[in-house]
CSV table of C-alpha atoms in Angstrom, one decimal:
chain,number,residue,atom,x,y,z
A,1,MET,CA,93.0,5.0,-25.7
A,2,ALA,CA,94.0,3.7,-22.3
A,3,ARG,CA,95.1,6.3,-19.6
A,4,ARG,CA,98.1,5.5,-17.5
A,5,GLY,CA,97.0,5.5,-13.8
A,6,LEU,CA,93.3,5.0,-14.2
A,7,LYS,CA,91.7,4.4,-10.8
A,8,PHE,CA,89.3,1.6,-10.1
A,9,GLY,CA,86.7,1.0,-7.4
A,10,ILE,CA,83.1,0.3,-6.4
A,11,PHE,CA,80.0,2.4,-5.9
A,12,LEU,CA,78.3,0.5,-3.0
A,13,ALA,CA,74.7,1.5,-2.4
A,14,PRO,CA,74.4,-1.3,-1.3
A,15,PHE,CA,71.7,-3.5,-3.0
A,16,HIS,CA,70.5,-6.4,-0.9
A,17,ARG,CA,67.3,-8.1,-1.9
A,18,LEU,CA,64.4,-8.4,0.6
A,19,GLY,CA,64.2,-11.6,2.5
A,20,GLU,CA,67.9,-12.0,3.3
A,21,ASN,CA,69.5,-11.3,6.7
A,22,PRO,CA,70.4,-7.6,6.7
A,23,THR,CA,73.1,-8.0,9.3
A,24,LEU,CA,74.9,-10.5,7.1
A,25,GLY,CA,74.5,-8.2,4.1
A,26,MET,CA,76.4,-5.5,5.8
A,27,ALA,CA,79.1,-8.0,6.9
A,28,ARG,CA,79.4,-9.1,3.2
A,29,ASP,CA,79.8,-5.4,2.2
A,30,LEU,CA,82.7,-5.1,4.7
A,31,GLU,CA,84.3,-8.3,3.5
A,32,LEU,CA,84.0,-7.2,-0.1
A,33,ILE,CA,85.9,-3.9,0.6
A,34,GLN,CA,88.6,-5.9,2.5
A,35,ARG,CA,89.0,-8.2,-0.5
A,36,LEU,CA,89.1,-5.2,-2.9
A,37,ASP,CA,91.9,-3.7,-0.7
A,38,GLU,CA,93.9,-6.9,-1.1
A,39,LEU,CA,93.3,-7.0,-4.9
A,40,GLY,CA,94.6,-3.4,-5.3
A,41,TYR,CA,91.4,-1.5,-6.0
A,42,ASP,CA,91.8,2.2,-5.3
A,43,GLU,CA,88.4,3.4,-4.0
A,44,ALA,CA,85.1,2.4,-2.4
A,45,TRP,CA,82.1,4.8,-2.2
A,46,VAL,CA,79.4,3.9,0.3
A,47,GLY,CA,75.8,5.1,0.0
A,48,GLU,CA,73.3,6.7,2.4
A,49,HIS,CA,69.7,5.6,2.3
A,50,HIS,CA,66.9,5.5,4.9
A,51,SER,CA,63.9,3.7,3.3
A,52,ALA,CA,62.6,1.2,0.7
A,53,GLY,CA,64.2,-1.9,2.1
A,54,TRP,CA,67.0,-2.6,-0.3
A,55,GLU,CA,69.8,-0.1,0.4
A,56,THR,CA,70.5,-0.7,4.0
A,57,ILE,CA,73.4,1.6,5.1
A,58,ALA,CA,72.0,4.7,6.8
A,59,SER,CA,75.4,6.2,7.9
A,60,PRO,CA,78.3,5.9,5.4
A,61,GLU,CA,80.5,7.5,8.1
A,62,ILE,CA,80.0,4.7,10.5
A,63,PHE,CA,80.6,2.1,7.8
A,64,ILE,CA,83.7,4.0,6.6
A,65,GLY,CA,85.1,4.1,10.1
A,66,VAL,CA,84.9,0.3,10.5
A,67,ALA,CA,86.2,-0.3,6.9
A,68,ALA,CA,89.2,2.0,7.4
A,69,ASP,CA,90.2,-0.1,10.5
A,70,ARG,CA,90.0,-3.3,8.4
A,71,THR,CA,91.9,-2.1,5.3
A,72,LYS,CA,95.3,-0.7,4.6
A,73,HIS,CA,95.3,1.1,1.2
A,74,ILE,CA,91.9,1.6,-0.3
A,75,LYS,CA,90.3,5.1,-0.1
A,76,LEU,CA,86.8,5.3,1.3
A,77,GLY,CA,84.1,7.8,0.5
A,78,SER,CA,80.4,8.4,0.9
A,79,GLY,CA,78.6,7.6,-2.2
A,80,VAL,CA,76.9,9.9,-1.4
A,81,THR,CA,76.1,11.9,1.6
A,82,SER,CA,72.6,13.5,1.1
A,83,LEU,CA,73.5,17.0,2.0
A,84,PRO,CA,69.9,18.4,2.5
A,85,TYR,CA,69.5,15.8,5.3
A,86,HIS,CA,72.3,17.3,7.5
A,87,ASN,CA,73.6,20.5,8.9
A,88,PRO,CA,76.7,21.3,6.8
A,89,PHE,CA,78.8,22.1,9.8
A,90,MET,CA,78.2,18.6,11.2
A,91,VAL,CA,79.1,17.0,7.8
A,92,ALA,CA,82.4,18.9,7.6
A,93,GLN,CA,83.3,17.9,11.2
A,94,ARG,CA,82.5,14.2,10.7
A,95,PHE,CA,84.5,13.9,7.5
A,96,VAL,CA,87.5,15.8,9.0
A,97,GLN,CA,87.5,13.3,11.8
A,98,LEU,CA,87.4,10.4,9.4
A,99,ASP,CA,90.2,12.0,7.4
A,100,HIS,CA,92.4,11.9,10.5
A,101,MET,CA,91.3,8.4,11.7
A,102,SER,CA,91.9,6.9,8.2
A,103,ARG,CA,95.2,8.8,7.8
A,104,GLY,CA,94.0,10.6,4.6
A,105,ARG,CA,91.9,7.8,3.0
A,106,THR,CA,88.6,9.5,3.4
A,107,MET,CA,86.5,11.1,0.6
A,108,LEU,CA,83.2,13.0,0.6
A,109,GLY,CA,80.7,12.4,-2.0
A,110,CYS,CA,77.8,14.8,-2.2
A,111,GLY,CA,74.3,14.6,-3.6
A,112,PRO,CA,70.8,16.0,-3.0
A,113,GLY,CA,69.3,12.7,-1.9
A,114,ALA,CA,68.2,9.9,-4.2
A,115,LEU,CA,65.1,8.3,-2.6
A,116,PRO,CA,61.9,10.4,-2.5
A,117,SER,CA,60.8,8.3,0.4
A,118,ASP,CA,63.7,9.5,2.5
A,119,ALA,CA,62.9,13.2,1.8
A,120,TYR,CA,59.2,12.5,2.5
A,121,MET,CA,59.8,11.2,6.0
A,122,LEU,CA,62.0,14.3,6.7
A,123,SER,CA,59.3,16.6,5.4
A,124,ILE,CA,61.6,17.9,2.7
A,125,ASP,CA,60.1,19.0,-0.6
A,126,PRO,CA,62.0,17.3,-3.4
A,127,VAL,CA,61.8,20.6,-5.4
A,128,THR,CA,64.1,22.2,-2.8
A,129,GLN,CA,66.7,19.4,-2.5
A,130,ARG,CA,69.1,20.5,-5.3
A,131,ASN,CA,69.3,24.1,-4.2
A,132,ARG,CA,69.8,23.0,-0.6
A,133,MET,CA,72.7,20.7,-1.7
A,134,VAL,CA,74.4,23.7,-3.4
A,135,GLU,CA,73.9,25.8,-0.2
A,136,SER,CA,75.3,23.1,1.9
A,137,LEU,CA,78.3,22.5,-0.3
A,138,ASP,CA,79.1,26.2,-0.3
A,139,ALA,CA,79.2,26.1,3.5
A,140,ILE,CA,81.3,23.0,3.6
A,141,MET,CA,83.9,24.3,1.2
A,142,ALA,CA,84.2,27.5,3.1
A,143,LEU,CA,84.6,25.7,6.4
A,144,LEU,CA,87.3,23.3,5.1
A,145,LYS,CA,89.5,26.3,4.1
A,146,CYS,CA,89.9,27.0,7.8
A,147,GLU,CA,90.4,30.7,7.2
A,148,GLU,CA,87.7,33.1,8.1
A,149,PRO,CA,84.7,32.2,10.3
A,150,VAL,CA,81.6,31.2,8.3
A,151,SER,CA,78.3,33.0,8.9
A,152,MET,CA,75.5,31.9,6.6
A,153,LYS,CA,71.7,31.9,6.9
A,154,THR,CA,69.3,30.0,4.6
A,155,ASP,CA,65.7,28.8,5.0
A,156,TRP,CA,66.9,25.5,6.5
A,157,PHE,CA,70.2,26.1,8.4
A,158,GLU,CA,72.1,28.9,10.0
A,159,LEU,CA,75.8,29.2,10.8
A,160,THR,CA,77.2,31.9,13.1
A,161,ASN,CA,80.9,32.5,13.1
A,162,ALA,CA,81.4,28.8,12.5
A,163,ARG,CA,84.8,27.4,12.2
A,164,LEU,CA,86.4,23.9,12.4
A,165,HIS,CA,88.6,23.5,15.4
A,166,LEU,CA,90.3,20.5,13.7
A,167,ALA,CA,91.7,21.1,10.2
A,168,PRO,CA,91.7,18.3,7.6
A,169,TYR,CA,94.4,15.7,7.8
A,170,SER,CA,94.8,15.8,4.0
A,171,GLU,CA,96.5,18.8,2.4
A,172,PRO,CA,94.7,21.0,1.6
A,173,ARG,CA,91.6,18.8,2.2
A,174,PHE,CA,90.2,15.4,1.4
A,175,ASP,CA,88.7,14.6,-2.1
A,176,ILE,CA,85.2,15.8,-2.7
A,177,ALA,CA,83.0,14.8,-5.6
A,178,VAL,CA,79.4,15.5,-6.6
A,179,ALA,CA,77.1,12.8,-8.0
A,180,SER,CA,75.8,13.5,-11.5
A,181,THR,CA,73.0,11.6,-13.3
A,182,ILE,CA,71.3,12.8,-16.4
A,183,THR,CA,70.5,16.4,-15.6
A,184,PRO,CA,73.1,19.3,-15.8
A,185,PHE,CA,72.8,19.9,-12.1
A,186,GLY,CA,75.5,17.7,-10.8
A,187,MET,CA,78.1,18.9,-13.3
A,188,MET,CA,77.2,22.5,-12.5
A,189,ALA,CA,77.5,21.9,-8.8
A,190,ALA,CA,80.9,20.3,-9.2
A,191,GLY,CA,82.1,23.1,-11.5
A,192,ARG,CA,81.0,25.8,-9.0
A,193,HIS,CA,83.8,24.7,-6.7
A,194,GLY,CA,86.1,22.8,-9.1
A,195,VAL,CA,85.6,19.4,-7.3
A,196,GLY,CA,85.3,15.9,-8.6
A,197,VAL,CA,82.4,14.2,-10.3
A,198,LEU,CA,80.7,10.8,-9.9
A,199,SER,CA,78.9,10.2,-13.2
A,200,ILE,CA,76.2,7.7,-12.1
A,201,GLY,CA,74.2,8.2,-15.3
A,202,ALA,CA,76.9,6.7,-17.5
A,203,GLY,CA,75.2,3.3,-17.1
A,204,LEU,CA,71.8,4.5,-18.3
A,205,PRO,CA,70.7,4.3,-22.0
A,206,GLY,CA,72.4,7.3,-23.7
A,207,GLY,CA,74.7,7.9,-20.8
A,208,PRO,CA,78.0,7.0,-22.5
A,209,GLU,CA,77.2,9.3,-25.4
A,210,ALA,CA,76.4,12.2,-23.1
A,211,LEU,CA,79.7,12.1,-21.2
A,212,ALA,CA,81.6,14.7,-23.3
A,213,GLY,CA,78.7,17.1,-23.2
A,214,GLN,CA,78.3,16.8,-19.5
A,215,TRP,CA,82.0,17.4,-18.9
A,216,LYS,CA,81.8,20.5,-21.0
A,217,ILE,CA,79.0,21.8,-18.7
A,218,ALA,CA,81.3,21.3,-15.7
A,219,GLU,CA,84.2,23.1,-17.3
A,220,GLU,CA,82.0,26.0,-18.4
A,221,THR,CA,80.6,26.4,-14.9
A,222,ALA,CA,84.0,26.2,-13.4
A,223,ALA,CA,85.3,28.9,-15.7
A,224,GLU,CA,82.4,31.2,-14.7
A,225,ASN,CA,83.3,30.7,-11.0
A,226,GLY,CA,87.1,31.1,-11.4
A,227,GLN,CA,87.6,27.4,-10.9
A,228,THR,CA,89.2,24.6,-13.0
A,229,MET,CA,88.0,21.0,-13.5
A,230,GLU,CA,90.5,18.1,-13.4
A,231,ARG,CA,89.7,15.0,-15.4
A,232,LYS,CA,91.6,12.9,-13.0
A,233,ASP,CA,88.9,13.6,-10.4
A,234,TRP,CA,86.1,12.4,-12.7
A,235,ARG,CA,84.8,8.9,-12.0
A,236,VAL,CA,82.4,7.1,-14.3
A,237,VAL,CA,80.0,4.5,-12.7
A,238,VAL,CA,79.1,1.4,-14.7
A,239,VAL,CA,77.5,-2.0,-14.1
A,240,ALA,CA,79.8,-4.9,-14.7
A,241,HIS,CA,80.4,-8.6,-14.1
A,242,ILE,CA,82.9,-10.8,-15.9
A,243,ALA,CA,83.8,-14.5,-16.1
A,244,GLU,CA,86.2,-16.5,-18.2
A,245,ASP,CA,83.9,-16.2,-21.3
A,246,ALA,CA,80.9,-13.9,-22.2
A,247,ASP,CA,78.2,-16.5,-22.2
A,248,GLN,CA,79.2,-17.7,-18.7
A,249,ALA,CA,79.1,-14.2,-17.3
A,250,LEU,CA,75.6,-13.6,-18.8
A,251,ARG,CA,74.3,-16.9,-17.3
A,252,GLU,CA,75.7,-16.0,-13.9
A,253,VAL,CA,73.9,-12.7,-13.5
A,254,HIS,CA,70.7,-13.1,-15.6
A,255,ALA,CA,68.4,-14.1,-12.8
A,256,GLY,CA,69.8,-11.7,-10.2
A,257,GLU,CA,69.7,-8.7,-12.5
A,258,ARG,CA,66.1,-9.5,-13.4
A,259,ALA,CA,65.1,-9.8,-9.7
A,260,GLU,CA,66.7,-6.5,-8.8
A,261,THR,CA,65.2,-4.6,-11.8
A,262,VAL,CA,61.7,-5.9,-11.3
A,263,THR,CA,61.4,-6.1,-7.5
A,264,TYR,CA,63.2,-2.9,-6.5
A,265,PHE,CA,63.4,-0.4,-9.4
A,266,GLU,CA,60.0,-1.2,-11.0
A,267,GLU,CA,57.7,-2.5,-8.3
A,268,THR,CA,59.1,-0.5,-5.4
A,269,LEU,CA,60.5,2.7,-6.9
A,270,GLY,CA,58.1,2.8,-9.8
A,271,ARG,CA,60.4,3.0,-12.7
A,272,PRO,CA,58.5,2.1,-15.9
A,273,PRO,CA,59.2,-1.5,-17.1
A,274,GLY,CA,61.7,-1.8,-19.9
A,275,ARG,CA,60.4,-2.5,-23.4
A,276,SER,CA,63.0,-5.2,-24.1
A,277,ASP,CA,62.6,-8.9,-23.5
A,278,ASP,CA,66.3,-9.1,-22.5
A,279,PRO,CA,67.5,-5.7,-21.2
A,280,LEU,CA,70.7,-7.2,-19.9
A,281,ARG,CA,71.9,-8.3,-23.4
A,282,ASP,CA,70.7,-5.0,-24.8
A,283,GLY,CA,72.7,-3.1,-22.2
A,284,VAL,CA,75.8,-5.1,-23.2
A,285,LYS,CA,75.3,-4.3,-26.8
A,286,MET,CA,74.8,-0.6,-26.0
A,287,GLY,CA,77.9,-0.5,-23.9
A,288,THR,CA,76.1,0.6,-20.8
A,289,THR,CA,76.6,-2.8,-19.1
A,290,LEU,CA,80.0,-4.5,-19.0
A,291,VAL,CA,79.0,-8.1,-18.6
A,292,GLY,CA,81.2,-10.6,-20.4
A,293,SER,CA,84.8,-11.7,-20.6
A,294,PRO,CA,87.8,-9.6,-19.6
A,295,GLU,CA,88.1,-8.5,-23.2
A,296,THR,CA,84.4,-7.3,-23.1
A,297,ALA,CA,85.3,-5.0,-20.1
A,298,ILE,CA,88.5,-3.7,-21.8
A,299,LYS,CA,86.6,-2.8,-25.0
A,300,GLY,CA,83.8,-1.2,-23.0
A,301,ILE,CA,86.2,1.0,-20.9
A,302,GLU,CA,88.1,2.0,-24.1
A,303,ARG,CA,84.8,3.0,-25.7
A,304,LEU,CA,83.9,5.1,-22.6
A,305,LEU,CA,87.2,6.8,-22.7
A,306,GLU,CA,86.8,7.6,-26.4
A,307,LEU,CA,83.3,9.0,-25.9
A,308,SER,CA,84.5,11.2,-23.0
A,309,GLN,CA,86.7,13.1,-25.6
A,310,GLY,CA,89.7,13.5,-23.3
A,311,GLY,CA,89.4,10.7,-20.7
A,312,PHE,CA,88.5,10.5,-17.1
A,313,GLY,CA,90.2,9.5,-13.9
A,314,GLY,CA,88.5,6.4,-12.7
A,315,ILE,CA,85.9,3.6,-13.3
A,316,LEU,CA,83.6,2.6,-10.4
A,317,PHE,CA,81.7,-0.6,-10.7
A,318,ARG,CA,78.2,-0.4,-9.2
A,319,ALA,CA,78.3,-3.1,-6.5
A,320,HIS,CA,75.5,-5.7,-6.9
A,321,GLU,CA,74.7,-9.2,-6.0
A,322,TRP,CA,73.3,-10.4,-9.3
A,323,ALA,CA,75.6,-13.5,-9.1
A,324,ASN,CA,76.4,-15.7,-6.1
A,325,ARG,CA,79.1,-14.8,-3.7
A,326,GLU,CA,81.8,-17.0,-5.2
A,327,GLN,CA,81.1,-15.7,-8.8
A,328,THR,CA,81.0,-12.1,-7.6
A,329,LEU,CA,84.3,-12.2,-5.9
A,330,ARG,CA,85.7,-14.1,-8.9
A,331,SER,CA,84.6,-11.3,-11.1
A,332,TYR,CA,86.4,-8.7,-9.1
A,333,GLU,CA,89.5,-10.8,-9.1
A,334,LEU,CA,89.4,-11.2,-12.9
A,335,PHE,CA,89.1,-7.5,-13.3
A,336,ALA,CA,92.1,-6.9,-11.1
A,337,ARG,CA,94.2,-9.5,-12.9
A,338,TYR,CA,93.3,-8.9,-16.5
A,339,VAL,CA,91.5,-5.6,-16.9
A,340,MET,CA,92.9,-3.0,-14.5
A,341,PRO,CA,96.6,-3.4,-15.5
A,342,ARG,CA,95.7,-2.5,-19.1
A,343,PHE,CA,94.7,1.0,-17.9
A,344,GLN,CA,97.2,1.5,-15.1
A,345,GLY,CA,100.4,1.4,-17.1
A,346,SER,CA,101.7,-1.5,-15.1
A,347,LEU,CA,102.0,-3.8,-18.2
A,348,ASP,CA,103.8,-1.4,-20.5
A,349,THR,CA,107.3,-2.0,-19.2
A,350,LEU,CA,106.8,-5.7,-18.9
A,351,TYR,CA,105.7,-6.0,-22.5
A,352,ALA,CA,108.6,-3.8,-23.6
A,353,SER,CA,111.1,-6.0,-21.6
A,354,ASN,CA,109.6,-9.2,-23.0
A,355,GLU,CA,109.8,-7.8,-26.6
A,356,PHE,CA,113.4,-6.7,-26.2
A,357,THR,CA,114.5,-10.1,-24.9
A,358,LYS,CA,112.7,-11.9,-27.7
A,359,THR,CA,114.1,-9.6,-30.4
A,360,ASN,CA,117.6,-9.6,-29.1
A,361,ARG,CA,117.9,-13.0,-27.7
A,362,ILE,CA,120.8,-14.0,-29.9
A,363,GLU,CA,122.9,-11.1,-28.6
A,364,VAL,CA,121.6,-11.3,-25.1
A,365,VAL,CA,121.5,-15.0,-24.5
A,366,GLY,CA,124.2,-16.2,-26.9
A,367,ARG,CA,127.3,-15.5,-24.7
A,368,ASN,CA,125.6,-17.2,-21.7
A,369,VAL,CA,125.0,-20.3,-23.8
A,370,GLU,CA,128.7,-20.3,-24.8
A,371,ALA,CA,129.7,-19.8,-21.2
A,372,VAL,CA,127.7,-22.9,-20.1
A,373,ARG,CA,129.1,-24.9,-23.0
A,374,ARG,CA,132.6,-24.0,-21.9
A,375,ALA,CA,131.8,-25.0,-18.3
A,376,PHE,CA,131.5,-28.5,-19.7
A,377,THR,CA,134.2,-28.5,-22.5
A,378,ASP,CA,136.9,-26.8,-20.4
A,379,THR,CA,136.7,-29.7,-18.0
A,380,GLY,CA,136.9,-32.2,-20.9
A,381,ARG,CA,133.2,-33.2,-20.8
A,382,GLU,CA,130.6,-33.4,-23.6
A,383,VAL,CA,127.7,-30.9,-23.6
A,384,PRO,CA,124.6,-33.1,-22.8
A,385,ASP,CA,122.1,-33.3,-25.7
A,386,ALA,CA,119.3,-32.7,-23.2
A,387,TYR,CA,120.8,-29.4,-22.3
A,388,ARG,CA,121.2,-28.4,-26.0
A,389,ALA,CA,117.6,-29.3,-26.7
A,390,ARG,CA,116.0,-27.3,-23.9
A,391,THR,CA,118.2,-24.2,-24.1
A,392,LEU,CA,116.6,-21.3,-25.9
A,393,GLY,CA,119.9,-19.9,-27.0
A,394,ALA,CA,121.0,-23.3,-28.4
A,395,ARG,CA,118.3,-23.1,-31.0
A,396,ASP,CA,119.9,-20.0,-32.4
A,397,ILE,CA,123.5,-20.4,-31.5
A,398,ASP,CA,125.2,-23.7,-31.9
A,399,PRO,CA,129.0,-23.1,-31.8
A,400,GLU,CA,131.1,-25.2,-34.1
A,401,PRO,CA,132.1,-28.4,-32.4
A,402,GLU,CA,135.7,-28.5,-31.3
A,403,ASP,CA,138.0,-30.5,-33.4
A,404,LYS,CA,139.0,-33.4,-31.3
A,405,SER,CA,141.0,-35.3,-34.0
A,406,SER,CA,144.2,-33.9,-32.5
């Protein structure tokens, strides 16, 4: 059930373990995006975090500005901008500027803020974050229309006749997407304005099975607000790593996955420990973790497409450093070589051309074999046996030898 033109990219938090040089970590993130640009990946979404030690990018806009200057084709978005942390007028202004500076390669990802420790330091009550995100997105969408001035007053920001003095570079605006985990909120927020979705919860237990139901929520909300949802703007985020064979891939990431899970998600963020002795293999079996061979990834993506009951527009791999640098870059290369083309339509015509030539080689190649034969015989020379043996057409077409008795 492959979709022609499926987009591929990464969702870069980033995750860098404590004890490593943070400056070099950000340098590796930039190098990774440069490599993905060379390999033909479509998108990279960069996170915003301010605490807890692992996710070290505080301003996706600064990072995107540098990455845009070092790349040529890949689109760059915030994954995501925590809207309750910023005045919506300033968010709109900054992303319009990036849209111009990147010549239309900028995207805005929106969320309420993922880390409670970020909100705590800003004295933001987590209970208010989702509503504040909706209020901010309402303002941003109105500003980006560049029509009437926007006046809006909430309990945390106020706009008075606000308007953008610089319109977006993209027509009518750059891509916007809302992050969605396991609650209906993200899908409802996206449907409210008919914008894209980043389904981060697809990699959680039960996430793949919930995809169709979540999309239905987005469509219903969009209809209630006079909007429409486009599946091409729906990205599904999964964890993946591939090697030449499945066992090798599992060996490469096992220790790194365990360190991230225990040190960050359990010991730092307080997520309850898993009940399984080998959650990595269990995730592979459930289809929430695409670790294995290229064929493992292909089957996993096909399953996600089937469970979505209609397809989606892109797959984003959650960037991690479970394996070493060489193995990680090799994984992205293998994806680009053997997995992405299966879902981009770029192999269809090649297979068709190959099949046509094989099926019709007697008709297609035969006259050429005869032409080469005559190039020898017309000058009174024998056709070399070596040429006959290695010529494809000669196995199927061996003209009657000329009668030289006369």
